[in-house]
Structures are given as C-alpha cells and as structure tokens.
C-alpha cells in the first residue's frame, strides 16, 4: 500500500465519521511534545471540516523507533509503524503558506 493509498483509507474513515476519537488521549501539544517525538515519522495529511465542525485532523505514520514500548513495539520496518491521528477542535481557519 502506498502512502497515498494510506491517506485515502484515513480520509474515507474520517469523512464517514468512523474513527474512534472517543478512545484517544486528550492532551495539549505541549504535553504531547514533552512525552513523545515525531522524529522520522511520515506526514500523511491534514484533513479539515472548518465549515461545519471546526475540526482539523492530522494523519501521521509514526516512526515506531521513537515510541515508548508501552504504546507500540519498536520496529525499523516502515510498514509496521502505527498511525497517529490528532484531532484539533475549535479551529477557525487553515493557512497553508509557509
């Protein structure tokens, strides 16, 4: 499966409302940054529904080398890496320049 196919899979579930957001951890970016790292991870996409829900969703193929073992077993194989989905609520606009 290519990175584009992976992003399409996420987009389908996101647009259908099928991602289990209620099962995720809630934390600020500062809290996330102090506990986890996204070094060498692969950015899959930014999906947004500003008009109706004021939400942004970030999709990342998370490099398993940098994830604590209690979350996921370390692996050098990219196809084994887990996906990280981040939902940002109360977004009012998106700027994609710079």
Tab-separated table of C-alpha atoms in Angstrom:
chain	number	residue	atom	x	y	z
A	1	UNK	CA	0.000	0.000	0.000
A	2	UNK	CA	1.464	3.382	-0.977
A	3	UNK	CA	1.423	6.470	1.234
A	4	UNK	CA	-1.318	7.949	-0.958
A	5	UNK	CA	-3.461	4.849	-0.516
A	6	UNK	CA	-2.909	5.060	3.241
A	7	UNK	CA	-4.068	8.664	3.268
A	8	UNK	CA	-7.116	7.718	1.171
A	9	UNK	CA	-8.015	4.997	3.696
A	10	UNK	CA	-7.856	7.531	6.513
A	11	UNK	CA	-9.843	10.106	4.564
A	12	UNK	CA	-12.631	7.595	3.909
A	13	UNK	CA	-12.979	6.695	7.598
A	14	UNK	CA	-12.613	10.326	8.667
A	15	UNK	CA	-15.273	11.594	6.251
A	16	UNK	CA	-17.637	8.768	7.235
A	17	UNK	CA	-17.138	9.611	10.933
A	18	UNK	CA	-15.758	6.122	11.650
A	19	UNK	CA	-12.604	6.977	13.611
A	20	UNK	CA	-12.877	6.223	17.363
A	21	UNK	CA	-11.914	9.690	18.612
A	22	UNK	CA	-13.555	8.980	21.984
A	23	UNK	CA	-10.925	6.266	22.662
A	24	UNK	CA	-7.954	8.604	22.212
A	25	UNK	CA	-5.900	10.516	24.739
A	26	UNK	CA	-6.656	14.175	25.274
A	27	UNK	CA	-3.667	16.440	25.800
A	28	UNK	CA	-2.182	19.739	24.713
A	29	UNK	CA	0.603	19.932	22.146
A	30	UNK	CA	2.999	20.865	24.971
A	31	UNK	CA	2.028	17.717	26.892
A	32	UNK	CA	2.398	15.589	23.754
A	33	UNK	CA	5.778	17.116	22.896
A	34	UNK	CA	7.140	16.523	26.400
A	35	UNK	CA	6.231	12.811	26.213
A	36	UNK	CA	6.544	11.771	22.538
A	37	UNK	CA	8.615	12.575	19.450
A	38	UNK	CA	7.694	12.533	15.754
A	39	UNK	CA	11.291	12.217	14.524
A	40	UNK	CA	11.433	10.424	11.130
A	41	UNK	CA	7.644	9.994	11.061
A	42	UNK	CA	5.815	10.374	7.756
A	43	UNK	CA	3.215	13.110	7.306
A	44	UNK	CA	0.151	11.664	5.541
A	45	UNK	CA	-2.219	14.589	5.516
A	46	UNK	CA	-4.223	17.382	7.054
A	47	UNK	CA	-7.982	16.966	6.794
A	48	UNK	CA	-10.361	19.673	7.846
A	49	UNK	CA	-14.021	20.472	8.203
A	50	UNK	CA	-13.878	24.112	9.229
A	51	UNK	CA	-17.290	24.970	7.774
A	52	UNK	CA	-19.365	22.501	9.786
A	53	UNK	CA	-17.388	21.104	12.704
A	54	UNK	CA	-14.389	23.444	13.169
A	55	UNK	CA	-12.055	20.431	13.373
A	56	UNK	CA	-8.658	19.585	11.917
A	57	UNK	CA	-7.367	16.030	11.718
A	58	UNK	CA	-3.680	15.243	11.301
A	59	UNK	CA	-2.619	11.824	9.965
A	60	UNK	CA	0.937	10.652	10.633
A	61	UNK	CA	2.730	7.332	10.048
A	62	UNK	CA	4.504	7.303	13.409
A	63	UNK	CA	8.118	6.064	13.457
A	64	UNK	CA	7.984	3.119	15.874
A	65	UNK	CA	11.645	3.524	16.880
A	66	UNK	CA	10.750	6.627	18.909
A	67	UNK	CA	7.510	5.408	20.507
A	68	UNK	CA	7.603	4.125	24.093
A	69	UNK	CA	7.288	0.318	24.149
A	70	UNK	CA	4.150	0.506	26.301
A	71	UNK	CA	2.398	2.045	23.284
A	72	UNK	CA	3.976	0.079	20.443
A	73	UNK	CA	6.829	-2.385	19.915
A	74	UNK	CA	9.834	-0.694	18.254
A	75	UNK	CA	10.423	-1.580	14.609
A	76	UNK	CA	12.700	-0.454	11.774
A	77	UNK	CA	10.175	-1.662	9.181
A	78	UNK	CA	8.047	1.243	7.955
A	79	UNK	CA	5.065	-0.988	7.161
A	80	UNK	CA	4.992	-1.977	10.854
A	81	UNK	CA	4.726	1.594	12.090
A	82	UNK	CA	1.405	2.587	13.668
A	83	UNK	CA	-0.716	5.526	12.604
A	84	UNK	CA	-1.122	8.579	14.774
A	85	UNK	CA	-4.268	10.634	14.333
A	86	UNK	CA	-4.531	14.013	16.008
A	87	UNK	CA	-7.821	15.883	16.170
A	88	UNK	CA	-7.803	19.625	16.796
A	89	UNK	CA	-11.129	21.104	17.781
A	90	UNK	CA	-12.318	24.715	17.649
A	91	UNK	CA	-10.238	25.559	14.575
A	92	UNK	CA	-11.487	28.640	12.783
A	93	UNK	CA	-9.200	28.776	9.763
A	94	UNK	CA	-6.366	26.976	7.989
A	95	UNK	CA	-3.401	28.685	6.350
A	96	UNK	CA	-1.129	26.585	4.188
A	97	UNK	CA	1.505	29.139	3.223
A	98	UNK	CA	4.986	28.873	4.750
